Coordinates of C-alpha atoms in Angstrom, one line a residue:
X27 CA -6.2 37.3 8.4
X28 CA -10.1 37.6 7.9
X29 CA -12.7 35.6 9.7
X30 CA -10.4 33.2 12.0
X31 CA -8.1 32.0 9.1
X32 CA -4.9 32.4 7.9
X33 CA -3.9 33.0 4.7
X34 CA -0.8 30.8 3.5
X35 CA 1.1 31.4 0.5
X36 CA 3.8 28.7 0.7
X37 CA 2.3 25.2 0.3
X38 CA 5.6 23.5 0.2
X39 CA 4.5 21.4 3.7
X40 CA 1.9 19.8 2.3
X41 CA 4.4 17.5 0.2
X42 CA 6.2 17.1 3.3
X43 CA 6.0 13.4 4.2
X44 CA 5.3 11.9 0.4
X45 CA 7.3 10.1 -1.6
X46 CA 6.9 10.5 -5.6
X47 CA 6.2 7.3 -7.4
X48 CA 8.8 5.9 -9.7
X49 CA 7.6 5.2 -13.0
X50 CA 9.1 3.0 -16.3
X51 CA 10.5 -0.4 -16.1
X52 CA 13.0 -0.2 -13.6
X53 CA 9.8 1.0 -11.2
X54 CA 8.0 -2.8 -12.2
X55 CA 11.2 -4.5 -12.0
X56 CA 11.9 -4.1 -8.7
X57 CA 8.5 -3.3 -7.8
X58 CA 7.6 -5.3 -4.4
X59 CA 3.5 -4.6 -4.9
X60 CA 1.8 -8.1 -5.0
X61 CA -0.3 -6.8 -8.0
X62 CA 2.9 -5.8 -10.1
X63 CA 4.6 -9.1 -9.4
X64 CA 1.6 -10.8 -10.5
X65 CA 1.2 -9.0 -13.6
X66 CA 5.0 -9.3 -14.2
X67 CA 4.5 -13.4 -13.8
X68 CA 1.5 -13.1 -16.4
X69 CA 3.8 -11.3 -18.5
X70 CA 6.7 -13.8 -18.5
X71 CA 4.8 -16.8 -18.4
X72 CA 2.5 -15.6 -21.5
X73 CA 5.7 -15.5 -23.4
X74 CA 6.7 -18.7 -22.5
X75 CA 3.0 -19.7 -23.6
X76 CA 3.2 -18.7 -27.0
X77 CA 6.8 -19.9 -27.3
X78 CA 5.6 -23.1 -26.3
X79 CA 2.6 -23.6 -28.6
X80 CA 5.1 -21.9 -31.8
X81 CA 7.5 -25.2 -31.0
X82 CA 4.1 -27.0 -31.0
X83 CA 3.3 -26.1 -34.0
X84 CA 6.7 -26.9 -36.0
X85 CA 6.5 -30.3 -34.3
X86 CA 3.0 -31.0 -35.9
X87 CA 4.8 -29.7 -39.5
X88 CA 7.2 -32.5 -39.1
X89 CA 4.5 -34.9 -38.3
X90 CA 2.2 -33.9 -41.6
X91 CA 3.4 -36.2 -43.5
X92 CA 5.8 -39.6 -43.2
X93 CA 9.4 -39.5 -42.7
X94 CA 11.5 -36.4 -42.6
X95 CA 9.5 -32.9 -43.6
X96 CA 11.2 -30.1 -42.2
X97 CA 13.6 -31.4 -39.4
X98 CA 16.0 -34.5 -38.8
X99 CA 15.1 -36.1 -35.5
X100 CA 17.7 -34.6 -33.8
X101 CA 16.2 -31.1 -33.7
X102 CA 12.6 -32.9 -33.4
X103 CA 13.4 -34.4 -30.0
X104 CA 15.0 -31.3 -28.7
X105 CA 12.1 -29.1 -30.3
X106 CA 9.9 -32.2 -27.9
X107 CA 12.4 -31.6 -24.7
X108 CA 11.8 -27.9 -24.7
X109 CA 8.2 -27.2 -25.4
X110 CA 7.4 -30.0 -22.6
X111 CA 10.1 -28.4 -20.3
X112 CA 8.5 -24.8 -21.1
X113 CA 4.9 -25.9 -20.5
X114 CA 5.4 -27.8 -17.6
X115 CA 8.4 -26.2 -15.7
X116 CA 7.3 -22.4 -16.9
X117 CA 3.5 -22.4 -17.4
X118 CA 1.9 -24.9 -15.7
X119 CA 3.1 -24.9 -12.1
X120 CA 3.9 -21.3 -11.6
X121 CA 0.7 -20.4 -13.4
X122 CA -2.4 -20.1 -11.9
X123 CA -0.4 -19.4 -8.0
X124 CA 1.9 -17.0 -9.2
X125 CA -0.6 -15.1 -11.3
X126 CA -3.9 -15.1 -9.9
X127 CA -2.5 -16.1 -6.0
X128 CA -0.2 -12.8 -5.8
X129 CA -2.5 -10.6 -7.6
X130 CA -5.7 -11.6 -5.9
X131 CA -4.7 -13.2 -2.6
X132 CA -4.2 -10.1 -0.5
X133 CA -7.2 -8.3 -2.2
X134 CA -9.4 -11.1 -1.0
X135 CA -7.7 -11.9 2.6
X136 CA -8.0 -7.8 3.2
X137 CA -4.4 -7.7 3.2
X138 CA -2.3 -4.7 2.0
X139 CA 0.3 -7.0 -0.1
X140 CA 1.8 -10.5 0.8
X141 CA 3.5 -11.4 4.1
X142 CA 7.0 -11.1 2.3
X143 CA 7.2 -8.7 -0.6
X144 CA 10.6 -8.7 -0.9
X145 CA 10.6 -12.1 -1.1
X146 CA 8.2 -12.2 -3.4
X147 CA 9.8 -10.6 -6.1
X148 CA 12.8 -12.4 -5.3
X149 CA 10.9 -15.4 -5.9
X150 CA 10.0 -14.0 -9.5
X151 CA 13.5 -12.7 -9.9
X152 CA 14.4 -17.0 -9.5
X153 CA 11.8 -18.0 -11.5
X154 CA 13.3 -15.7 -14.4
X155 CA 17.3 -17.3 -13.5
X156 CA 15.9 -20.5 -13.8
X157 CA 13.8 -19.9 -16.9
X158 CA 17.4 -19.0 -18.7
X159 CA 19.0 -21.8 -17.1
X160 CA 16.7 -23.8 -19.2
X161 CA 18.1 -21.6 -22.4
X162 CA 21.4 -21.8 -21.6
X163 CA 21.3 -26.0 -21.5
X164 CA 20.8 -25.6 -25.4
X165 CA 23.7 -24.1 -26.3
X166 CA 26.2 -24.6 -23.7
X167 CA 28.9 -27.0 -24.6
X168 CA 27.4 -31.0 -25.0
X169 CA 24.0 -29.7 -26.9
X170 CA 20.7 -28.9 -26.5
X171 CA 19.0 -32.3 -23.7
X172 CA 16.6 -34.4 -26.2
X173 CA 15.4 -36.6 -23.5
X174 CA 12.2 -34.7 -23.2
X175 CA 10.7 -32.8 -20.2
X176 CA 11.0 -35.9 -17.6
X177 CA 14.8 -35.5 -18.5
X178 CA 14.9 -39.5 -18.2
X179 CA 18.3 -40.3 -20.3
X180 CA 17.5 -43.6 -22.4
X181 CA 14.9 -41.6 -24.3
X182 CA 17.8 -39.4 -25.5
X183 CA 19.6 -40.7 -28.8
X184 CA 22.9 -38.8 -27.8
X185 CA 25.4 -39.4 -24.9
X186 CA 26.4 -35.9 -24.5
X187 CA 23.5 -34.2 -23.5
X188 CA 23.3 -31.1 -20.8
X189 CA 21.0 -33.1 -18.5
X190 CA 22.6 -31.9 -15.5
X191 CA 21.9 -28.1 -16.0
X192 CA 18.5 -28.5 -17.0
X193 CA 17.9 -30.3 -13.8
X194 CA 19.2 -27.8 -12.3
X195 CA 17.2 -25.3 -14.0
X196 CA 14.1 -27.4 -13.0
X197 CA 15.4 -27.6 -8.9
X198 CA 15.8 -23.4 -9.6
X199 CA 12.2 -23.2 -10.9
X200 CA 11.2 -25.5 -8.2
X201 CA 12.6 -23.6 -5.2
X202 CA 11.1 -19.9 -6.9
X203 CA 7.6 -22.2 -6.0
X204 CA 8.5 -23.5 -2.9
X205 CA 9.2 -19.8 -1.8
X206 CA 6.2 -18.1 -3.3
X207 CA 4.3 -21.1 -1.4
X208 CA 6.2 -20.3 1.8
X209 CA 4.7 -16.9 1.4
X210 CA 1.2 -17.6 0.3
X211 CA 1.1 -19.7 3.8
X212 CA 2.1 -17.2 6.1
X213 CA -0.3 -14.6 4.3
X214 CA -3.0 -16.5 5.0
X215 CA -2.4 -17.2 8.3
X216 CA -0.8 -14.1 9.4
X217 CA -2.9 -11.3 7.2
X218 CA -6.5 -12.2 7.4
X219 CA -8.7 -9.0 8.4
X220 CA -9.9 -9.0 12.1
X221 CA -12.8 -11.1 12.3
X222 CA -12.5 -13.6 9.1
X223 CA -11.5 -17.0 10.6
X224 CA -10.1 -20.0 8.3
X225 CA -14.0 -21.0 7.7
X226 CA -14.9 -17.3 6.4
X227 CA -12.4 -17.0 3.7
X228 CA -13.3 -16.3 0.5
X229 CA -13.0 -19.5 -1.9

């Protein structure tokens, strides 16, 4: 001991407490921080982008030129059903909420995540099951739906069509919203830092 202190050797205390953090996929997977689920959404839904505009892009190919070019219309009204299905069902409602609302909603509201971060990522973890529910209706037994993405059955040229799961798909994709919604709500209302009223929010 010199001059009041204490010299001590074993620092092992100072870890006491702390918790190491888990890294590689597993560690984003079933990560429940509201930035990683956002960035996890961006991730998904960018794929679901590009697979969408790559469909787009055969589609124009067949239309180049009259009559049949590189598809029978068959595959072109599938091809239709899928890349309005994607857009709409996996881009364009979960989009900017899922994305930008978990990544940036707590940041803004002074909140240290969402109200439900559990049930947040299970909210992404549904929006991914219904996302291969919409694969699965193309292969499953009765073909891929040709009805395109309002699923309305006269526009279909086949009477087998799996209809019925891709509506499901859709309800699945719909309740993942409806839950990441749920939790937006009670964020807002619940997690706002003392002193900022409905009226001082950020827009």
């Amino acid at each position: 001991m010199a001059n009041g202190t204490i010299a001590v050797s074993d620092k092992s205390y100072l870890e006491e407490g702390t918790t190491k953090k888990s890294t590689g996929i597993m560690s984003w997977l079933l990560s429940t921080d509201h930035k990683r689920i956002g960035i996890m959404y961006l991730f998904a839904i960018g794929i679901f982008f590009f697979t969408a505009v790559l469909i787009g892009v055969l589609m124009r190919l067949e239309l180049i030129a009259p009559g049949r070019t590189i598809m029978d219309a068959q595959t072109y009204n599938t091809l239709f059903t899928l890349h309005g299905v994607i857009m709409i069902f996996l881009f364009i409602v979960p989009g900017i909420p899922a994305v930008f609302g978990n990544f940036f909603l707590p940041l803004q509201l002074g909140a240290k995540d969402v109200a439900f971060p559990r049930l947040n990522l299970l909210s992404f973890w549904i929006y991914l099951i219904g996302a291969v529910l919409v694969l699965v209706s193309l292969f499953v037994k009765g073909g891929p739906i040709d009805t395109g993405w309002t699923f309305y059955i006269p526009y279909s040229v086949r009477t087998t069509t799996n209809v019925s799961l891709a509506i499901f798909a859709a309800f699945v994709l719909g309740f993942s919203s409806i839950l990441t919604g749920l939790n937006f709500v009670t964020t807002v209302h619940r997690l706002r830092a003392p002193g900022m009223s409905y009226f001082k929010m950020p827009l």
